[in-house]
Amino acid sequence: MRLSRYFLPVLKETPAEAQIVSHRLMLRAGMIRQASAGIYSWLPLGYRVLRRIERIVHEEQQRAGHIPVLMPTLQSADLWRQSGRYDAYGPEMLRLKDRHDREMLYGPTNEEMITEIVAGYVTSYKALPLTLYHIQWKFRDEVRPRFGVMRGREFLMKDGYNFDLTKEDALHAYNRHLVSYLRTYERMGLQAIPMRADSGPIGGDYTHEFLVLAETGESEVFYDSAITDLTFGDRAIDYDDHAQCQAVLEEFTSRYARTDETHDAAVFAEVPEARRRSARGIEVGQIFYFGTAYSESIGAYVQNEAGDRVPLHMGSHGIGVSRLAGALIEANHDDNGIIWPEAVAPFHVGIVNLRQGDAGTDAACEEIYAALRAAGLDPLYDDRDERAGGKFATMDLIGLPWRVTVGPRGLKNGVVEVTSRRTGESEEMSPEAAIARIAEIYAPHIGSPPLA
Ligand code: ATP
Ligand code: MG
């Protein structure tokens, strides 16, 4: 993309209404624009990041064997009356009526709808196990929408639902989600710690929230610092293997890590004092096994091997896709702006032309731009007639991980400059070497597998 033809409305001033750094930077970098309280338009740069996040979520869900669908945002009140949640949900639910006076709602979540779909087709245990998910907008009329996309009213969520014959199988689905979530967040360059959470009104012992540690997080958390040493890495995992998934769950949940809702001071006191931490965290996901409540109320039953009619065991599993854009910035920024991890960077590399209009410099930039694109990369070429300082400030603000700076002086010696946004370190090399370097850095991040 050429910046002269792009739509990147960066702001010079720090918006007064934004209380936390991610919100400020998203506004300043021209990523989002508020439409009304807690409701945002995603401008081109923000939309790119959102799609990069979505893509990783899709790939990791499908790697785990989960199947994508897309359910509507508007749902019928009658379906929610069957589960008893239409009245129970309270003022967070946005309720509306169509022209025939039929009661509708903008979905805050989709347990009822997905259960109704599965109930309509699945009649035998042979169709199981089954996990369906979608990435769709949700609406929750939060009392205090704030912090930009972190606590919106309209927000994008990946929500997945497993359907299994037995509790044991459903707990395997739970473990499988835990593993896939660990991979998902790590791929984005984030550490999200699974913490024992409160299961709320539905009950049950099986729920974990994934928290990114950040001072601005809304949740209070308590943990054994040893847990922050764990990484999933690139280990191979067979998602159908119950024992393997169970072992990962045990590895990542055996240390003390809880939100304030489940915090138990007496148990926490058993953690060696030097490792006891209390901090704040951003909830970027939650997994949940809840049994047969929805399958019984909506009517999702199958015949088991013995021919008995039994309700399906279910769980639901969410990732805050739009919240992640904010959480990623909370975890990756400095005084000059955002520092995107390579995996979610809106553009892979910025090209800064120091002497726009100089024939040699323009030609060198064009060549680098074309070569990077030919290598499957997404460069952003700042081809505007602006001062170098302004170009650098924009690149730093929008946080592209790598910058190639091209000027007449360097070209005379046959070099351009490659700069890391994270370390600030620069290295001079030939244009060819710069292209090869950037392509090598991004090799693990491009060339996605086909989608299911
Ligand atoms: P919270 O406790 O933050 O209100 P929740 O527990 O009600 O969230 P879930 O139902 O678990 O949310 O939804 C799954 C994920 O969706 C959450 O882990 C979070 O990342 C994201 N999410 C929930 N509410 C919002 C919101 N208002 N704005 C942005 N993302 C949200
Ligand atoms: Mg939650």
CSV table of C-alpha atoms and ligand atoms in Angstrom, one decimal:
chain,number,residue,atom,x,y,z
A,1,MET,CA,0.0,0.0,0.0
A,2,ARG,CA,1.2,3.5,-0.8
A,3,LEU,CA,0.6,5.9,2.0
A,4,SER,CA,-0.3,8.7,-0.4
A,5,ARG,CA,-3.3,6.7,-1.5
A,6,TYR,CA,-4.2,5.2,1.8
A,7,PHE,CA,-6.7,6.4,4.5
A,8,LEU,CA,-4.6,6.7,7.7
A,9,PRO,CA,-6.1,9.6,9.7
A,10,VAL,CA,-3.5,9.9,12.5
A,11,LEU,CA,-4.0,12.4,15.2
A,12,LYS,CA,-1.4,14.8,16.6
A,13,GLU,CA,-3.1,15.5,19.8
A,14,THR,CA,-3.8,12.9,22.5
A,15,PRO,CA,-7.6,12.4,22.7
A,16,ALA,CA,-8.8,13.6,26.1
A,17,GLU,CA,-11.5,11.0,26.5
A,18,ALA,CA,-9.1,8.0,26.3
A,19,GLN,CA,-8.0,6.8,29.8
A,20,ILE,CA,-5.6,4.0,28.8
A,21,VAL,CA,-2.7,3.8,26.5
A,22,SER,CA,-4.2,1.3,24.0
A,23,HIS,CA,-7.3,3.4,23.6
A,24,ARG,CA,-5.2,6.5,23.1
A,25,LEU,CA,-2.9,4.8,20.6
A,26,MET,CA,-5.8,3.3,18.6
A,27,LEU,CA,-7.4,6.7,18.2
A,28,ARG,CA,-4.1,8.4,17.5
A,29,ALA,CA,-3.0,5.8,14.9
A,30,GLY,CA,-6.3,6.1,13.1
A,31,MET,CA,-7.4,2.5,13.9
A,32,ILE,CA,-10.8,3.2,15.2
A,33,ARG,CA,-13.5,5.9,15.5
A,34,GLN,CA,-16.2,5.9,18.0
A,35,ALA,CA,-19.7,5.8,16.5
A,36,SER,CA,-21.5,6.0,19.9
A,37,ALA,CA,-20.6,4.8,23.4
A,38,GLY,CA,-18.9,1.5,23.2
A,39,ILE,CA,-19.5,1.2,19.5
A,40,TYR,CA,-16.7,1.7,17.0
A,41,SER,CA,-15.9,1.8,13.3
A,42,TRP,CA,-12.7,0.0,12.4
A,43,LEU,CA,-10.7,2.2,10.1
A,44,PRO,CA,-8.4,0.6,7.5
A,45,LEU,CA,-5.4,0.2,9.8
A,46,GLY,CA,-7.5,-1.2,12.7
A,47,TYR,CA,-9.4,-3.4,10.4
A,48,ARG,CA,-6.2,-5.0,9.1
A,49,VAL,CA,-5.2,-5.8,12.7
A,50,LEU,CA,-8.6,-7.2,13.4
A,51,ARG,CA,-8.4,-9.5,10.4
A,52,ARG,CA,-4.9,-10.7,11.3
A,53,ILE,CA,-6.2,-11.6,14.8
A,54,GLU,CA,-9.2,-13.3,13.3
A,55,ARG,CA,-7.1,-15.3,10.9
A,56,ILE,CA,-4.9,-16.7,13.7
A,57,VAL,CA,-8.0,-17.6,15.7
A,58,HIS,CA,-9.6,-19.4,12.7
A,59,GLU,CA,-6.4,-21.3,11.9
A,60,GLU,CA,-5.9,-22.5,15.5
A,61,GLN,CA,-9.6,-23.5,15.9
A,62,GLN,CA,-9.4,-25.5,12.7
A,63,ARG,CA,-6.1,-27.1,13.7
A,64,ALA,CA,-8.0,-28.3,16.8
A,65,GLY,CA,-10.7,-29.8,14.6
A,66,HIS,CA,-13.4,-27.2,15.2
A,67,ILE,CA,-15.7,-26.2,12.4
A,68,PRO,CA,-16.5,-22.7,11.4
A,69,VAL,CA,-20.1,-21.5,10.9
A,70,LEU,CA,-21.7,-18.1,10.9
A,71,MET,CA,-24.9,-17.4,12.9
A,72,PRO,CA,-26.8,-14.2,12.8
A,73,THR,CA,-26.5,-11.3,15.2
A,74,LEU,CA,-30.3,-11.0,15.6
A,75,GLN,CA,-32.1,-13.8,17.5
A,76,SER,CA,-35.6,-14.5,18.5
A,77,ALA,CA,-36.7,-13.9,22.0
A,78,ASP,CA,-38.7,-17.2,22.0
A,79,LEU,CA,-35.5,-19.3,21.7
A,80,TRP,CA,-34.2,-17.5,24.8
A,81,ARG,CA,-37.4,-18.1,26.6
A,82,GLN,CA,-36.9,-21.8,26.2
A,83,SER,CA,-33.6,-21.7,28.1
A,84,GLY,CA,-35.1,-19.2,30.6
A,85,ARG,CA,-32.4,-16.7,29.8
A,86,TYR,CA,-34.6,-14.1,28.1
A,87,ASP,CA,-35.8,-12.8,31.5
A,88,ALA,CA,-32.7,-13.7,33.4
A,89,TYR,CA,-30.2,-11.8,31.2
A,90,GLY,CA,-31.3,-8.4,32.4
A,91,PRO,CA,-30.6,-4.9,31.0
A,92,GLU,CA,-27.3,-6.0,29.3
A,93,MET,CA,-29.5,-7.6,26.5
A,94,LEU,CA,-30.5,-5.3,23.7
A,95,ARG,CA,-34.1,-6.1,23.0
A,96,LEU,CA,-36.0,-5.0,19.9
A,97,LYS,CA,-39.2,-5.6,18.0
A,98,ASP,CA,-39.6,-6.1,14.2
A,99,ARG,CA,-42.5,-4.6,12.2
A,100,HIS,CA,-44.7,-7.5,13.1
A,101,ASP,CA,-44.1,-6.8,16.8
A,102,ARG,CA,-42.1,-10.0,17.2
A,103,GLU,CA,-39.6,-9.8,20.0
A,104,MET,CA,-36.0,-10.0,18.9
A,105,LEU,CA,-32.6,-9.5,20.5
A,106,TYR,CA,-29.1,-8.7,19.4
A,107,GLY,CA,-27.1,-11.8,20.5
A,108,PRO,CA,-24.9,-11.4,23.5
A,109,THR,CA,-23.8,-15.0,23.0
A,110,ASN,CA,-25.1,-18.0,21.1
A,111,GLU,CA,-25.6,-21.1,23.3
A,112,GLU,CA,-29.4,-21.3,22.5
A,113,MET,CA,-29.0,-20.8,18.8
A,114,ILE,CA,-26.3,-23.3,18.2
A,115,THR,CA,-28.0,-25.9,20.4
A,116,GLU,CA,-31.2,-25.4,18.4
A,117,ILE,CA,-29.2,-26.0,15.2
A,118,VAL,CA,-27.5,-29.1,16.4
A,119,ALA,CA,-30.8,-30.4,17.9
A,120,GLY,CA,-32.3,-30.0,14.4
A,121,TYR,CA,-29.9,-32.5,12.7
A,122,VAL,CA,-28.0,-34.6,15.2
A,123,THR,CA,-29.8,-37.6,16.4
A,124,SER,CA,-27.1,-40.3,16.9
A,125,TYR,CA,-23.9,-40.5,19.0
A,126,LYS,CA,-22.2,-41.4,15.7
A,127,ALA,CA,-22.2,-37.7,14.7
A,128,LEU,CA,-20.2,-36.8,17.8
A,129,PRO,CA,-17.9,-35.3,18.9
A,130,LEU,CA,-18.8,-32.0,17.3
A,131,THR,CA,-17.4,-28.5,17.9
A,132,LEU,CA,-18.8,-25.6,15.9
A,133,TYR,CA,-17.7,-22.0,16.3
A,134,HIS,CA,-18.1,-18.6,14.7
A,135,ILE,CA,-16.5,-15.2,14.9
A,136,GLN,CA,-19.4,-12.7,15.1
A,137,TRP,CA,-20.4,-9.4,16.5
A,138,LYS,CA,-22.0,-9.5,19.9
A,139,PHE,CA,-23.9,-6.8,21.8
A,140,ARG,CA,-24.0,-6.3,25.5
A,141,ASP,CA,-25.3,-3.1,26.9
A,142,GLU,CA,-22.5,-2.7,29.4
A,143,VAL,CA,-23.2,-0.3,32.2
A,144,ARG,CA,-19.8,1.3,31.8
A,145,PRO,CA,-18.4,0.9,28.3
A,146,ARG,CA,-14.8,2.2,28.4
A,147,PHE,CA,-11.2,1.8,27.4
A,148,GLY,CA,-12.1,1.8,23.7
A,149,VAL,CA,-12.5,-1.7,22.2
A,150,MET,CA,-11.5,-3.3,25.5
A,151,ARG,CA,-15.0,-3.0,27.0
A,152,GLY,CA,-17.3,-2.2,24.1
A,153,ARG,CA,-21.0,-2.7,23.8
A,154,GLU,CA,-20.7,-4.1,20.3
A,155,PHE,CA,-17.6,-6.3,20.1
A,156,LEU,CA,-16.3,-9.2,18.0
A,157,MET,CA,-16.0,-12.6,19.7
A,158,LYS,CA,-15.1,-16.0,18.7
A,159,ASP,CA,-17.5,-18.3,20.4
A,160,GLY,CA,-17.3,-22.1,20.1
A,161,TYR,CA,-19.6,-24.8,21.4
A,162,ASN,CA,-18.8,-28.4,21.9
A,163,PHE,CA,-21.3,-31.2,21.7
A,164,ASP,CA,-20.4,-34.6,23.2
A,165,LEU,CA,-22.0,-37.8,24.3
A,166,THR,CA,-20.4,-38.0,27.7
A,167,LYS,CA,-19.0,-35.8,30.4
A,168,GLU,CA,-15.6,-37.4,29.8
A,169,ASP,CA,-15.7,-36.5,26.1
A,170,ALA,CA,-16.9,-33.0,26.9
A,171,LEU,CA,-14.0,-32.5,29.3
A,172,HIS,CA,-11.6,-33.6,26.5
A,173,ALA,CA,-13.2,-30.9,24.4
A,174,TYR,CA,-12.5,-28.5,27.3
A,175,ASN,CA,-8.9,-29.5,27.4
A,176,ARG,CA,-8.6,-29.3,23.6
A,177,HIS,CA,-9.8,-25.7,23.8
A,178,LEU,CA,-7.4,-24.9,26.5
A,179,VAL,CA,-4.5,-26.2,24.3
A,180,SER,CA,-5.7,-24.4,21.2
A,181,TYR,CA,-6.1,-21.1,23.2
A,182,LEU,CA,-2.5,-21.4,24.5
A,183,ARG,CA,-1.3,-21.7,21.0
A,184,THR,CA,-3.6,-18.9,19.7
A,185,TYR,CA,-2.4,-16.3,22.2
A,186,GLU,CA,1.3,-17.3,21.9
A,187,ARG,CA,1.1,-17.0,18.1
A,188,MET,CA,0.0,-13.4,18.6
A,189,GLY,CA,3.0,-12.8,20.8
A,190,LEU,CA,0.9,-12.6,23.9
A,191,GLN,CA,1.2,-14.5,27.2
A,192,ALA,CA,-2.3,-15.3,28.4
A,193,ILE,CA,-2.4,-17.2,31.6
A,194,PRO,CA,-5.3,-19.7,32.3
A,195,MET,CA,-6.7,-18.9,35.7
A,196,ARG,CA,-9.4,-20.6,37.6
A,197,ALA,CA,-12.6,-18.6,37.3
A,198,ASP,CA,-16.0,-18.3,38.7
A,199,SER,CA,-18.6,-20.4,36.9
A,200,GLY,CA,-21.4,-18.0,37.7
A,201,PRO,CA,-25.1,-19.0,37.8
A,202,ILE,CA,-24.8,-22.1,35.6
A,203,GLY,CA,-22.4,-23.7,38.1
A,204,GLY,CA,-19.8,-26.4,37.6
A,205,ASP,CA,-16.2,-26.5,38.4
A,206,TYR,CA,-14.8,-26.3,34.9
A,207,THR,CA,-14.0,-22.9,33.8
A,208,HIS,CA,-10.8,-21.0,33.2
A,209,GLU,CA,-10.3,-17.4,32.0
A,210,PHE,CA,-7.2,-16.5,30.0
A,211,LEU,CA,-5.6,-13.3,31.3
A,212,VAL,CA,-3.0,-11.0,29.9
A,213,LEU,CA,-1.1,-9.3,32.7
A,214,ALA,CA,-1.4,-5.5,32.4
A,215,GLU,CA,-1.7,-2.7,34.9
A,216,THR,CA,-4.8,-1.4,33.2
A,217,GLY,CA,-6.6,-4.8,33.3
A,218,GLU,CA,-10.0,-4.8,34.9
A,219,SER,CA,-9.5,-8.1,36.8
A,220,GLU,CA,-7.6,-8.6,40.0
A,221,VAL,CA,-5.5,-11.7,39.8
A,222,PHE,CA,-3.3,-13.8,42.1
A,223,TYR,CA,-0.7,-16.2,40.9
A,224,ASP,CA,2.4,-18.1,41.5
A,225,SER,CA,5.1,-16.4,39.4
A,226,ALA,CA,6.4,-19.8,38.3
A,227,ILE,CA,3.5,-19.9,35.9
A,228,THR,CA,4.9,-17.1,33.8
A,229,ASP,CA,7.8,-19.3,32.9
A,230,LEU,CA,5.6,-21.8,31.0
A,231,THR,CA,5.3,-21.6,27.2
A,232,PHE,CA,3.6,-23.9,24.9
A,233,GLY,CA,6.1,-23.3,22.1
A,234,ASP,CA,6.0,-25.3,18.9
A,235,ARG,CA,5.4,-28.7,20.4
A,236,ALA,CA,3.4,-31.1,18.3
A,237,ILE,CA,0.1,-32.1,19.8
A,238,ASP,CA,-2.5,-34.6,18.7
A,239,TYR,CA,-5.8,-32.9,19.5
A,240,ASP,CA,-7.7,-36.2,19.5
A,241,ASP,CA,-5.4,-37.6,22.1
A,242,HIS,CA,-7.1,-37.3,25.5
A,243,ALA,CA,-4.0,-38.0,27.6
A,244,GLN,CA,-1.9,-35.5,25.7
A,245,CYS,CA,-4.4,-32.7,26.1
A,246,GLN,CA,-5.0,-33.6,29.7
A,247,ALA,CA,-1.3,-33.4,30.4
A,248,VAL,CA,-1.1,-29.8,28.9
A,249,LEU,CA,-4.1,-28.8,31.1
A,250,GLU,CA,-2.3,-30.1,34.2
A,251,GLU,CA,0.9,-28.5,33.3
A,252,PHE,CA,-0.7,-25.1,32.8
A,253,THR,CA,-3.2,-25.2,35.6
A,254,SER,CA,-1.3,-26.9,38.5
A,255,ARG,CA,0.2,-23.6,39.7
A,256,TYR,CA,-1.9,-21.2,41.7
A,257,ALA,CA,-3.5,-18.7,39.3
A,258,ARG,CA,-6.9,-17.3,40.1
A,259,THR,CA,-9.1,-14.2,39.6
A,260,ASP,CA,-10.4,-12.4,42.6
A,261,GLU,CA,-13.7,-14.3,42.3
A,262,THR,CA,-12.1,-17.6,43.1
A,263,HIS,CA,-9.1,-16.4,45.1
A,264,ASP,CA,-8.5,-18.3,48.3
A,265,ALA,CA,-6.0,-16.6,50.6
A,266,ALA,CA,-5.4,-19.8,52.6
A,267,VAL,CA,-4.4,-21.8,49.5
A,268,PHE,CA,-2.4,-18.9,48.1
A,269,ALA,CA,-0.4,-18.8,51.4
A,270,GLU,CA,1.0,-22.2,50.5
A,271,VAL,CA,2.8,-20.7,47.5
A,272,PRO,CA,6.4,-19.7,48.5
A,273,GLU,CA,6.3,-16.0,49.4
A,274,ALA,CA,8.9,-15.0,46.9
A,275,ARG,CA,6.6,-16.3,44.1
A,276,ARG,CA,3.3,-14.9,45.3
A,277,ARG,CA,2.1,-12.2,43.0
A,278,SER,CA,-1.0,-10.0,42.9
A,279,ALA,CA,-1.6,-8.0,39.8
A,280,ARG,CA,-4.2,-6.9,37.2
A,281,GLY,CA,-5.1,-8.7,34.1
A,282,ILE,CA,-7.2,-8.4,30.9
A,283,GLU,CA,-9.5,-11.3,30.2
A,284,VAL,CA,-9.0,-12.3,26.6
A,285,GLY,CA,-10.9,-15.6,26.7
A,286,GLN,CA,-12.8,-18.1,28.7
A,287,ILE,CA,-13.5,-21.8,28.4
A,288,PHE,CA,-16.5,-23.5,30.1
A,289,TYR,CA,-17.9,-26.9,30.5
A,290,PHE,CA,-21.5,-26.7,31.7
A,291,GLY,CA,-23.1,-30.1,31.2
A,292,THR,CA,-26.6,-30.7,29.8
A,293,ALA,CA,-28.5,-27.5,30.8
A,294,TYR,CA,-29.0,-26.1,27.3
A,295,SER,CA,-29.4,-29.4,25.6
A,296,GLU,CA,-32.2,-30.3,28.0
A,297,SER,CA,-34.0,-27.0,27.7
A,298,ILE,CA,-33.6,-26.6,23.9
A,299,GLY,CA,-34.0,-30.4,23.3
A,300,ALA,CA,-30.6,-31.6,21.9
A,301,TYR,CA,-30.7,-35.4,22.6
A,302,VAL,CA,-29.1,-38.3,20.8
A,303,GLN,CA,-29.4,-42.0,20.9
A,304,ASN,CA,-26.4,-43.6,22.6
A,305,GLU,CA,-24.9,-47.0,21.7
A,306,ALA,CA,-27.4,-48.7,23.9
A,307,GLY,CA,-30.3,-47.0,22.2
A,308,ASP,CA,-31.1,-44.7,25.1
A,309,ARG,CA,-32.1,-41.1,24.5
A,310,VAL,CA,-29.5,-38.8,26.3
A,311,PRO,CA,-28.9,-35.1,26.4
A,312,LEU,CA,-25.7,-33.8,24.9
A,313,HIS,CA,-22.8,-32.6,27.1
A,314,MET,CA,-21.8,-29.1,26.2
A,315,GLY,CA,-19.3,-26.4,26.8
A,316,SER,CA,-18.8,-22.9,25.4
A,317,HIS,CA,-15.5,-21.2,24.7
A,318,GLY,CA,-14.9,-17.6,23.9
A,319,ILE,CA,-12.1,-15.4,22.7
A,320,GLY,CA,-12.4,-11.6,22.8
A,321,VAL,CA,-11.2,-10.9,19.2
A,322,SER,CA,-11.7,-7.1,19.2
A,323,ARG,CA,-10.6,-6.8,22.8
A,324,LEU,CA,-7.4,-8.5,21.8
A,325,ALA,CA,-6.5,-5.6,19.5
A,326,GLY,CA,-6.4,-3.4,22.7
A,327,ALA,CA,-4.7,-6.0,24.8
A,328,LEU,CA,-2.0,-6.4,22.3
A,329,ILE,CA,-1.2,-2.7,22.4
A,330,GLU,CA,-1.3,-2.7,26.2
A,331,ALA,CA,1.4,-5.3,26.1
A,332,ASN,CA,3.4,-3.8,23.2
A,333,HIS,CA,4.0,-0.1,23.1
A,334,ASP,CA,6.5,2.6,24.2
A,335,ASP,CA,6.3,6.4,24.4
A,336,ASN,CA,6.4,6.8,20.6
A,337,GLY,CA,3.5,4.4,19.9
A,338,ILE,CA,2.5,0.9,19.2
A,339,ILE,CA,5.0,-2.0,18.6
A,340,TRP,CA,3.1,-4.8,16.8
A,341,PRO,CA,4.3,-8.3,17.2
A,342,GLU,CA,5.1,-9.6,13.6
A,343,ALA,CA,2.1,-12.0,13.7
A,344,VAL,CA,-0.5,-9.3,13.9
A,345,ALA,CA,1.2,-6.3,12.3
A,346,PRO,CA,-1.2,-4.4,10.0
A,347,PHE,CA,1.7,-4.0,7.5
A,348,HIS,CA,4.8,-6.1,7.7
A,349,VAL,CA,7.2,-3.3,7.0
A,350,GLY,CA,7.3,0.4,6.3
A,351,ILE,CA,9.3,1.9,3.6
A,352,VAL,CA,10.4,5.5,4.2
A,353,ASN,CA,11.5,7.5,1.3
A,354,LEU,CA,13.8,10.3,2.6
A,355,ARG,CA,13.8,12.4,-0.6
A,356,GLN,CA,10.5,12.0,-2.4
A,357,GLY,CA,10.9,13.3,-5.9
A,358,ASP,CA,14.5,12.4,-6.2
A,359,ALA,CA,14.6,10.1,-9.2
A,360,GLY,CA,17.1,7.6,-7.8
A,361,THR,CA,15.5,7.4,-4.4
A,362,ASP,CA,12.0,7.0,-5.8
A,363,ALA,CA,13.2,4.2,-8.1
A,364,ALA,CA,15.0,2.4,-5.3
A,365,CYS,CA,11.9,2.6,-3.1
A,366,GLU,CA,9.7,1.4,-6.0
A,367,GLU,CA,11.9,-1.6,-6.5
A,368,ILE,CA,12.0,-2.5,-2.8
A,369,TYR,CA,8.2,-2.1,-2.6
A,370,ALA,CA,7.6,-4.4,-5.6
A,371,ALA,CA,10.1,-7.0,-4.4
A,372,LEU,CA,8.6,-7.2,-1.0
A,373,ARG,CA,5.1,-7.6,-2.5
A,374,ALA,CA,6.4,-10.2,-4.8
A,375,ALA,CA,7.7,-12.1,-1.7
A,376,GLY,CA,4.1,-12.2,-0.4
A,377,LEU,CA,4.6,-9.4,2.1
A,378,ASP,CA,2.5,-6.3,2.8
A,379,PRO,CA,4.7,-3.2,2.8
A,380,LEU,CA,3.4,0.3,3.6
A,381,TYR,CA,5.4,2.7,1.4
A,382,ASP,CA,5.5,6.3,2.7
A,383,ASP,CA,5.7,8.0,-0.6
A,384,ARG,CA,4.4,11.4,0.7
A,385,ASP,CA,6.3,14.6,0.2
A,386,GLU,CA,6.9,15.1,3.9
A,387,ARG,CA,9.8,15.7,6.2
A,388,ALA,CA,11.7,12.7,7.4
A,389,GLY,CA,10.9,13.4,11.0
A,390,GLY,CA,7.2,13.3,10.4
A,391,LYS,CA,7.5,10.1,8.4
A,392,PHE,CA,9.4,8.4,11.2
A,393,ALA,CA,7.0,9.6,13.8
A,394,THR,CA,4.1,8.2,11.9
A,395,MET,CA,5.9,4.8,11.4
A,396,ASP,CA,6.7,4.7,15.1
A,397,LEU,CA,3.1,5.6,16.1
A,398,ILE,CA,1.5,2.9,13.9
A,399,GLY,CA,4.0,0.4,15.1
A,400,LEU,CA,5.1,-1.6,12.1
A,401,PRO,CA,7.8,-4.0,13.4
A,402,TRP,CA,10.3,-3.2,10.6
A,403,ARG,CA,11.2,-0.1,8.7
A,404,VAL,CA,13.4,0.2,5.6
A,405,THR,CA,14.7,3.8,5.2
A,406,VAL,CA,15.9,4.8,1.7
A,407,GLY,CA,17.8,8.0,1.0
A,408,PRO,CA,20.2,9.4,-1.6
A,409,ARG,CA,23.2,9.4,0.8
A,410,GLY,CA,22.9,5.6,1.6
A,411,LEU,CA,22.1,4.8,-2.0
A,412,LYS,CA,25.4,6.3,-3.1
A,413,ASN,CA,27.1,3.6,-1.0
A,414,GLY,CA,24.6,1.0,-2.2
A,415,VAL,CA,22.8,0.7,1.2
A,416,VAL,CA,19.5,1.2,2.8
A,417,GLU,CA,18.7,1.1,6.6
A,418,VAL,CA,16.7,-1.6,8.3
A,419,THR,CA,15.3,-0.6,11.7
A,420,SER,CA,13.6,-2.7,14.3
A,421,ARG,CA,10.7,-0.9,15.9
A,422,ARG,CA,11.1,-2.9,19.1
A,423,THR,CA,14.8,-2.4,19.8
A,424,GLY,CA,15.3,0.8,17.7
A,425,GLU,CA,18.5,-0.8,16.3
A,426,SER,CA,19.4,0.0,12.7
A,427,GLU,CA,21.6,-1.9,10.3
A,428,GLU,CA,22.8,-0.8,6.9
A,429,MET,CA,22.7,-3.3,4.0
A,430,SER,CA,22.1,-3.5,0.3
A,431,PRO,CA,18.4,-3.3,-0.8
A,432,GLU,CA,18.5,-7.0,-1.8
A,433,ALA,CA,19.8,-8.0,1.6
A,434,ALA,CA,17.1,-5.9,3.2
A,435,ILE,CA,14.4,-7.6,1.2
A,436,ALA,CA,15.8,-11.0,2.0
A,437,ARG,CA,16.0,-10.2,5.7
A,438,ILE,CA,12.4,-9.0,6.0
A,439,ALA,CA,11.2,-12.0,4.0
A,440,GLU,CA,13.1,-14.4,6.3
A,441,ILE,CA,11.6,-12.7,9.4
A,442,TYR,CA,8.1,-13.2,8.2
A,443,ALA,CA,8.5,-16.6,6.7
A,444,PRO,CA,6.7,-18.3,9.7
A,445,HIS,CA,3.8,-15.8,9.4
A,446,ILE,CA,2.8,-16.0,5.8
A,447,GLY,CA,1.4,-18.7,3.6
A,448,SER,CA,-1.6,-19.9,5.6
A,449,PRO,CA,-3.1,-23.3,5.3
A,450,PRO,CA,-6.4,-23.6,3.5
A,451,LEU,CA,-9.5,-23.1,5.6
A,452,ALA,CA,-12.1,-25.7,6.3
B,1,ATP,P1,-16.1,-9.6,31.2
B,1,ATP,O1,-16.0,-10.3,32.5
B,1,ATP,O2,-14.9,-8.9,30.8
B,1,ATP,O3,-17.4,-8.7,31.2
B,1,ATP,P2,-17.3,-12.0,30.2
B,1,ATP,O4,-16.8,-13.0,31.1
B,1,ATP,O5,-18.7,-11.5,30.4
B,1,ATP,O6,-16.3,-10.7,30.1
B,1,ATP,P3,-17.4,-13.9,28.1
B,1,ATP,O7,-18.9,-14.2,28.1
B,1,ATP,O8,-16.5,-14.9,28.8
B,1,ATP,O9,-17.2,-12.4,28.7
B,1,ATP,O10,-16.9,-13.6,26.6
B,1,ATP,C1,-15.8,-14.1,26.0
B,1,ATP,C2,-14.7,-13.1,25.8
B,1,ATP,O11,-15.3,-11.9,25.1
B,1,ATP,C3,-14.2,-12.5,27.1
B,1,ATP,O12,-13.2,-13.3,27.6
B,1,ATP,C4,-13.6,-11.1,26.6
B,1,ATP,O13,-12.3,-11.3,26.1
B,1,ATP,C5,-14.6,-10.8,25.5
B,1,ATP,N1,-15.5,-9.7,25.9
B,1,ATP,C6,-16.6,-9.9,26.8
B,1,ATP,N2,-17.2,-8.8,27.0
B,1,ATP,C7,-16.6,-7.8,26.2
B,1,ATP,C8,-16.8,-6.4,26.0
B,1,ATP,N3,-17.8,-5.8,26.6
B,1,ATP,N4,-16.0,-5.8,25.1
B,1,ATP,C9,-15.0,-6.5,24.5
B,1,ATP,N5,-14.8,-7.8,24.6
B,1,ATP,C10,-15.6,-8.5,25.5
B,2,MG,MG,-15.6,-14.4,30.7
